[in-house]
Amino acid sequence: MPESRAQIMQRLQAEGLVVRNPAASWDVTNLGAILFAKRLDDFPHLRRKAVRVIAYTDNSRINTLREQVGNKGYASGFEGLIGFVNNLVPSNEVIGKALRRTVPMYPELAVRELVANALIHQDFTVGGAGPMIEIFADRMEISNPGVPLVDVDRFLDTPPRSRNEALASLMRRFGICEERGSGVDKVVHETEFYQLPAPEFAIAIDSTRASLFAHRSLSQMDKRDRIRACYLHACLRYVSRDYMSNTSLRERFGIAPQNSAMASRYIKEAVEQGVIRPYDELAGRKYMKYVPHWA
């Protein structure tokens, strides 16, 4: 930690957070403001980049339950933002071997990673729009301005390319986001661990949207849900230098061993859709392994 005020200001200048002005004083840069502002409203050109959190009463946007616009910088307000979101998310009661405990509907680690990604990878040149977190009865949607620089189907395995490298670097150093990678592997792992529907990544008009879904039984998932889950499961296994198999997919969906035919049917759906392929087409059915279509 620098000892004097002058040394502190020099360090902040080196990080691009402040600059000298003609009056020999200091001005806060856009980077310093978006990270550490107490009130983003004090910076008119950054006001629309504040995070909006909207909770709805049901699965549509018709009836708003609560709406809040975060006014702090991304770094100084991140923990408060995550806490606020988690307080709005419904909880599930889980009964363990001895204790009954309440857990959020969505894994906190998954929420943290997706919110951090939305802040870091947004396109600041898109006017009149900022990061937004929408909470519905059955899902959470996290969106940011700008289309991604990599294909949404390759979020899990492709190193991220950020438009805002200085912002990303500082937020990584603050421990807010992943040092390497996009954190999407953690998101997929968390949804698999809690046997939630697979997350969905999509491009809308000038924006990117990531969706987390509330728990649904396997019988409640439609074909699209199952294919997406198979694909992301194969991706997660592949980046771990492993392969998807009937056994691994049964574990992902919580299918009993005697119902292996059900897992085989879901794998067939994904193969026919072209999102996964056999690793070795000559392998016996019992030993068949699968990889993403791009592997």
Tab-separated table of C-alpha atoms in Angstrom:
chain	number	residue	atom	x	y	z
A	1	MET	CA	0.000	0.000	0.000
A	2	PRO	CA	1.518	3.389	-0.958
A	3	GLU	CA	2.339	5.495	2.072
A	4	SER	CA	1.585	9.038	0.892
A	5	ARG	CA	-1.352	10.597	-0.925
A	6	ALA	CA	0.915	11.473	-3.832
A	7	GLN	CA	1.999	7.853	-4.170
A	8	ILE	CA	-1.608	6.679	-3.996
A	9	MET	CA	-2.618	9.061	-6.777
A	10	GLN	CA	0.344	7.975	-8.891
A	11	ARG	CA	-0.713	4.351	-8.472
A	12	LEU	CA	-4.296	5.180	-9.426
A	13	GLN	CA	-2.987	7.067	-12.452
A	14	ALA	CA	-0.898	4.075	-13.478
A	15	GLU	CA	-4.037	1.913	-13.346
A	16	GLY	CA	-5.923	4.376	-15.543
A	17	LEU	CA	-8.391	5.349	-12.813
A	18	VAL	CA	-7.466	9.059	-12.627
A	19	VAL	CA	-5.681	11.589	-14.876
A	20	ARG	CA	-3.993	14.920	-14.279
A	21	ASN	CA	-5.932	17.954	-15.456
A	22	PRO	CA	-4.574	21.381	-16.570
A	23	ALA	CA	-5.222	22.767	-13.091
A	24	ALA	CA	-2.682	20.290	-11.656
A	25	SER	CA	-5.497	18.449	-9.902
A	26	TRP	CA	-6.991	15.036	-10.628
A	27	ASP	CA	-9.981	13.910	-12.692
A	28	VAL	CA	-11.659	10.517	-12.429
A	29	THR	CA	-11.595	8.547	-15.685
A	30	ASN	CA	-14.557	6.627	-17.075
A	31	LEU	CA	-12.846	3.443	-15.884
A	32	GLY	CA	-12.462	4.784	-12.356
A	33	ALA	CA	-16.065	5.969	-12.290
A	34	ILE	CA	-17.646	2.767	-13.622
A	35	LEU	CA	-15.710	0.740	-11.052
A	36	PHE	CA	-15.764	2.891	-7.917
A	37	ALA	CA	-18.422	5.594	-8.205
A	38	LYS	CA	-20.550	6.144	-5.122
A	39	ARG	CA	-23.237	7.536	-7.421
A	40	LEU	CA	-23.176	6.758	-11.135
A	41	ASP	CA	-25.830	9.464	-11.496
A	42	ASP	CA	-23.008	11.972	-10.953
A	43	PHE	CA	-21.560	10.868	-14.313
A	44	PRO	CA	-24.283	11.558	-16.917
A	45	HIS	CA	-22.515	9.629	-19.707
A	46	LEU	CA	-22.374	6.512	-17.493
A	47	ARG	CA	-25.798	6.782	-15.882
A	48	ARG	CA	-27.428	4.333	-18.292
A	49	LYS	CA	-24.695	1.763	-17.614
A	50	ALA	CA	-25.957	1.194	-14.076
A	51	VAL	CA	-27.283	-2.323	-13.462
A	52	ARG	CA	-31.082	-2.661	-13.443
A	53	VAL	CA	-32.668	-5.451	-11.416
A	54	ILE	CA	-36.324	-6.233	-12.113
A	55	ALA	CA	-38.381	-8.919	-10.386
A	56	TYR	CA	-41.716	-10.004	-11.875
A	57	THR	CA	-44.665	-11.702	-10.232
A	58	ASP	CA	-44.824	-14.590	-12.723
A	59	ASN	CA	-43.224	-15.821	-15.961
A	60	SER	CA	-44.038	-12.715	-18.021
A	61	ARG	CA	-42.986	-9.053	-17.968
A	62	ILE	CA	-46.528	-7.786	-17.463
A	63	ASN	CA	-46.561	-7.381	-13.679
A	64	THR	CA	-43.462	-5.965	-11.979
A	65	LEU	CA	-42.900	-6.933	-8.364
A	66	ARG	CA	-39.853	-4.747	-7.757
A	67	GLU	CA	-37.368	-2.691	-9.747
A	68	GLN	CA	-34.063	-1.265	-8.577
A	69	VAL	CA	-31.268	0.555	-10.394
A	70	GLY	CA	-27.843	0.107	-8.832
A	71	ASN	CA	-26.085	3.430	-8.413
A	72	LYS	CA	-22.663	2.252	-7.264
A	73	GLY	CA	-19.687	1.361	-9.419
A	74	TYR	CA	-19.309	-2.220	-10.542
A	75	ALA	CA	-16.450	-3.076	-8.170
A	76	SER	CA	-17.628	-1.195	-5.092
A	77	GLY	CA	-21.232	-2.350	-5.523
A	78	PHE	CA	-20.765	-5.930	-6.727
A	79	GLU	CA	-21.234	-7.764	-3.437
A	80	GLY	CA	-24.261	-5.656	-2.582
A	81	LEU	CA	-25.734	-6.344	-6.021
A	82	ILE	CA	-25.328	-10.115	-5.667
A	83	GLY	CA	-26.830	-10.015	-2.174
A	84	PHE	CA	-29.793	-7.979	-3.433
A	85	VAL	CA	-30.421	-10.412	-6.299
A	86	ASN	CA	-30.191	-13.466	-4.044
A	87	ASN	CA	-32.704	-11.916	-1.648
A	88	LEU	CA	-35.190	-11.559	-4.509
A	89	VAL	CA	-34.725	-15.118	-5.737
A	90	PRO	CA	-37.120	-17.701	-4.243
A	91	SER	CA	-35.567	-20.377	-2.051
A	92	ASN	CA	-35.983	-24.129	-1.935
A	93	GLU	CA	-35.995	-26.185	1.233
A	94	VAL	CA	-33.600	-29.123	1.144
A	95	ILE	CA	-33.790	-31.920	3.694
A	96	GLY	CA	-30.428	-33.517	4.393
A	97	LYS	CA	-29.580	-36.505	6.536
A	98	ALA	CA	-30.085	-34.612	9.762
A	99	LEU	CA	-30.844	-30.985	8.966
A	100	ARG	CA	-33.336	-29.007	6.974
A	101	ARG	CA	-31.801	-26.057	5.155
A	102	THR	CA	-32.899	-23.390	2.724
A	103	VAL	CA	-30.929	-22.850	-0.491
A	104	PRO	CA	-31.428	-20.286	-3.278
A	105	MET	CA	-33.251	-21.440	-6.390
A	106	TYR	CA	-30.137	-20.652	-8.445
A	107	PRO	CA	-26.560	-21.461	-7.346
A	108	GLU	CA	-24.902	-18.270	-6.110
A	109	LEU	CA	-21.657	-19.073	-7.921
A	110	ALA	CA	-23.521	-19.331	-11.227
A	111	VAL	CA	-25.257	-16.002	-10.612
A	112	ARG	CA	-21.957	-14.302	-9.698
A	113	GLU	CA	-20.181	-15.545	-12.816
A	114	LEU	CA	-22.971	-14.551	-15.199
A	115	VAL	CA	-23.434	-11.097	-13.658
A	116	ALA	CA	-19.670	-10.456	-13.770
A	117	ASN	CA	-19.583	-11.557	-17.418
A	118	ALA	CA	-22.439	-9.207	-18.282
A	119	LEU	CA	-20.594	-6.268	-16.732
A	120	ILE	CA	-17.224	-7.048	-18.304
A	121	HIS	CA	-18.251	-8.040	-21.825
A	122	GLN	CA	-20.871	-5.366	-22.496
A	123	ASP	CA	-20.458	-2.980	-25.415
A	124	PHE	CA	-20.253	0.522	-23.947
A	125	THR	CA	-20.776	2.054	-27.404
A	126	VAL	CA	-24.397	0.836	-27.485
A	127	GLY	CA	-26.286	3.882	-26.287
A	128	GLY	CA	-29.276	3.943	-23.972
A	129	ALA	CA	-28.751	0.447	-22.598
A	130	GLY	CA	-26.985	-1.210	-19.700
A	131	PRO	CA	-26.717	-4.563	-17.943
A	132	MET	CA	-30.027	-5.929	-16.718
A	133	ILE	CA	-31.017	-8.772	-14.392
A	134	GLU	CA	-34.615	-9.969	-14.710
A	135	ILE	CA	-36.067	-12.430	-12.215
A	136	PHE	CA	-39.159	-14.395	-13.217
A	137	ALA	CA	-41.013	-17.115	-11.358
A	138	ASP	CA	-39.348	-19.822	-13.462
A	139	ARG	CA	-36.072	-18.279	-14.643
A	140	MET	CA	-33.480	-15.530	-14.347
A	141	GLU	CA	-32.264	-13.614	-17.405
A	142	ILE	CA	-29.017	-11.641	-17.316
A	143	SER	CA	-28.405	-9.441	-20.350
A	144	ASN	CA	-25.870	-6.875	-21.496
A	145	PRO	CA	-25.586	-4.515	-24.480
A	146	GLY	CA	-23.581	-5.811	-27.439
A	147	VAL	CA	-23.283	-9.113	-29.248
A	148	PRO	CA	-20.468	-11.416	-28.079
A	149	LEU	CA	-17.130	-11.595	-29.871
A	150	VAL	CA	-17.247	-15.413	-29.847
A	151	ASP	CA	-19.994	-17.835	-30.892
A	152	VAL	CA	-22.473	-18.442	-28.060
A	153	ASP	CA	-22.157	-22.186	-28.706
A	154	ARG	CA	-18.467	-21.936	-27.835
A	155	PHE	CA	-18.724	-19.916	-24.611
A	156	LEU	CA	-17.662	-22.896	-22.536
A	157	ASP	CA	-14.435	-23.816	-24.337
A	158	THR	CA	-13.243	-20.607	-26.028
A	159	PRO	CA	-11.037	-18.128	-24.124
A	160	PRO	CA	-13.049	-14.924	-23.802
A	161	ARG	CA	-12.275	-11.887	-25.918
A	162	SER	CA	-13.179	-8.772	-24.000
A	163	ARG	CA	-13.963	-5.378	-25.465
A	164	ASN	CA	-13.000	-3.841	-22.129
A	165	GLU	CA	-9.641	-5.347	-21.237
A	166	ALA	CA	-8.719	-2.765	-18.580
A	167	LEU	CA	-12.094	-3.232	-16.876
A	168	ALA	CA	-11.810	-7.022	-17.101
A	169	SER	CA	-8.240	-7.033	-15.781
A	170	LEU	CA	-9.067	-4.952	-12.719
A	171	MET	CA	-12.206	-6.926	-11.892
A	172	ARG	CA	-10.192	-10.140	-12.133
A	173	ARG	CA	-7.602	-8.730	-9.761
A	174	PHE	CA	-10.360	-7.753	-7.347
A	175	GLY	CA	-11.531	-11.375	-7.370
A	176	ILE	CA	-14.891	-10.522	-8.925
A	177	CYS	CA	-14.530	-12.711	-11.995
A	178	GLU	CA	-12.468	-15.539	-13.445
A	179	GLU	CA	-8.715	-15.063	-13.901
A	180	ARG	CA	-8.823	-17.226	-17.032
A	181	GLY	CA	-11.790	-18.319	-19.062
A	182	SER	CA	-15.303	-16.971	-18.923
A	183	GLY	CA	-16.553	-18.869	-15.892
A	184	VAL	CA	-19.215	-20.535	-18.045
A	185	ASP	CA	-17.736	-23.926	-17.167
A	186	LYS	CA	-18.484	-23.146	-13.516
A	187	VAL	CA	-22.024	-22.103	-14.408
A	188	VAL	CA	-22.679	-25.353	-16.288
A	189	HIS	CA	-21.063	-27.413	-13.524
A	190	GLU	CA	-23.234	-25.766	-10.863
A	191	THR	CA	-26.455	-26.359	-12.803
A	192	GLU	CA	-25.474	-30.004	-13.332
A	193	PHE	CA	-24.531	-30.472	-9.671
A	194	TYR	CA	-27.968	-29.228	-8.575
A	195	GLN	CA	-29.653	-31.028	-11.514
A	196	LEU	CA	-31.188	-27.852	-12.884
A	197	PRO	CA	-32.060	-27.352	-16.544
A	198	ALA	CA	-29.010	-26.314	-18.566
A	199	PRO	CA	-28.393	-22.565	-18.889
A	200	GLU	CA	-29.167	-20.918	-22.204
A	201	PHE	CA	-27.036	-18.347	-24.027
A	202	ALA	CA	-28.595	-16.327	-26.817
A	203	ILE	CA	-28.131	-13.213	-28.933
A	204	ALA	CA	-30.944	-10.679	-29.163
A	205	ILE	CA	-30.885	-7.367	-31.035
A	206	ASP	CA	-27.593	-5.699	-30.024
A	207	SER	CA	-27.477	-7.672	-26.779
A	208	THR	CA	-26.403	-10.949	-25.209
A	209	ARG	CA	-28.621	-12.880	-22.800
A	210	ALA	CA	-27.816	-15.701	-20.373
A	211	SER	CA	-30.710	-17.547	-18.717
A	212	LEU	CA	-30.807	-19.735	-15.621
A	213	PHE	CA	-33.876	-21.906	-15.095
A	214	ALA	CA	-35.630	-23.008	-11.934
A	215	HIS	CA	-35.711	-26.679	-11.067
A	216	ARG	CA	-37.848	-28.869	-13.282
A	217	SER	CA	-38.107	-32.618	-13.195
A	218	LEU	CA	-36.793	-34.493	-16.217
A	219	SER	CA	-40.351	-35.274	-17.285
A	220	GLN	CA	-41.092	-31.523	-17.357
A	221	MET	CA	-38.160	-30.736	-19.659
A	222	ASP	CA	-38.966	-30.545	-23.345
A	223	LYS	CA	-36.817	-31.833	-26.193
A	224	ARG	CA	-35.065	-28.490	-26.585
A	225	ASP	CA	-34.107	-28.488	-22.894
A	226	ARG	CA	-32.732	-32.023	-23.114
A	227	ILE	CA	-30.688	-31.358	-26.253
A	228	ARG	CA	-29.182	-28.209	-24.731
A	229	ALA	CA	-28.310	-30.130	-21.557
A	230	CYS	CA	-26.697	-32.956	-23.576
A	231	TYR	CA	-24.632	-30.495	-25.591
A	232	LEU	CA	-23.347	-28.520	-22.604
A	233	HIS	CA	-22.671	-31.753	-20.700
A	234	ALA	CA	-20.567	-32.990	-23.624
A	235	CYS	CA	-18.740	-29.629	-23.730
A	236	LEU	CA	-18.032	-29.712	-19.998
A	237	ARG	CA	-16.687	-33.254	-20.211
A	238	TYR	CA	-14.585	-32.378	-23.250
A	239	VAL	CA	-12.837	-29.378	-21.661
A	240	SER	CA	-12.077	-31.680	-18.703
A	241	ARG	CA	-10.419	-34.081	-21.197
A	242	ASP	CA	-13.200	-36.609	-20.805
A	243	TYR	CA	-16.156	-37.820	-22.855
A	244	MET	CA	-19.899	-37.931	-22.484
A	245	SER	CA	-21.331	-41.421	-22.121
A	246	ASN	CA	-24.641	-43.023	-21.287
A	247	THR	CA	-23.433	-43.337	-17.689
A	248	SER	CA	-22.342	-39.705	-17.351
A	249	LEU	CA	-25.609	-38.445	-18.851
A	250	ARG	CA	-27.617	-40.639	-16.473
A	251	GLU	CA	-25.748	-39.040	-13.581
A	252	ARG	CA	-26.356	-35.563	-14.987
A	253	PHE	CA	-30.124	-36.139	-15.245
A	254	GLY	CA	-30.451	-38.374	-12.178
A	255	ILE	CA	-31.660	-41.341	-14.240
A	256	ALA	CA	-31.590	-44.747	-12.550
A	257	PRO	CA	-29.222	-47.354	-14.099
A	258	GLN	CA	-32.123	-49.612	-15.073
A	259	ASN	CA	-33.465	-46.767	-17.234
A	260	SER	CA	-30.346	-46.459	-19.396
A	261	ALA	CA	-32.527	-46.707	-22.517
A	262	MET	CA	-33.959	-43.303	-21.621
A	263	ALA	CA	-30.463	-41.755	-21.621
A	264	SER	CA	-29.730	-43.464	-24.942
A	265	ARG	CA	-32.852	-41.884	-26.414
A	266	TYR	CA	-31.777	-38.420	-25.270
A	267	ILE	CA	-28.297	-38.946	-26.719
A	268	LYS	CA	-29.865	-39.977	-30.027
A	269	GLU	CA	-31.917	-36.758	-30.053
A	270	ALA	CA	-28.758	-34.680	-29.597
A	271	VAL	CA	-26.848	-36.617	-32.281
A	272	GLU	CA	-29.716	-36.190	-34.755
A	273	GLN	CA	-29.794	-32.478	-33.954
A	274	GLY	CA	-26.091	-32.303	-34.828
A	275	VAL	CA	-24.853	-30.834	-31.534
A	276	ILE	CA	-22.809	-33.901	-30.487
A	277	ARG	CA	-21.191	-36.787	-32.356
A	278	PRO	CA	-19.709	-40.196	-31.487
A	279	TYR	CA	-16.018	-40.047	-30.579
A	280	ASP	CA	-15.462	-43.433	-32.223
A	281	GLU	CA	-18.255	-44.595	-34.498
A	282	LEU	CA	-16.814	-48.130	-34.566
A	283	ALA	CA	-17.013	-48.582	-30.793
A	284	GLY	CA	-19.556	-51.003	-29.417
A	285	ARG	CA	-22.806	-49.558	-28.163
A	286	LYS	CA	-21.854	-50.237	-24.544
A	287	TYR	CA	-18.568	-48.350	-24.929
A	288	MET	CA	-19.791	-45.483	-27.093
A	289	LYS	CA	-18.526	-42.024	-26.112
A	290	TYR	CA	-19.565	-38.626	-27.416
A	291	VAL	CA	-17.979	-35.215	-27.964
A	292	PRO	CA	-19.338	-31.804	-29.056
A	293	HIS	CA	-19.895	-31.444	-32.798
A	294	TRP	CA	-16.952	-29.048	-33.132
A	295	ALA	CA	-14.422	-31.318	-31.371
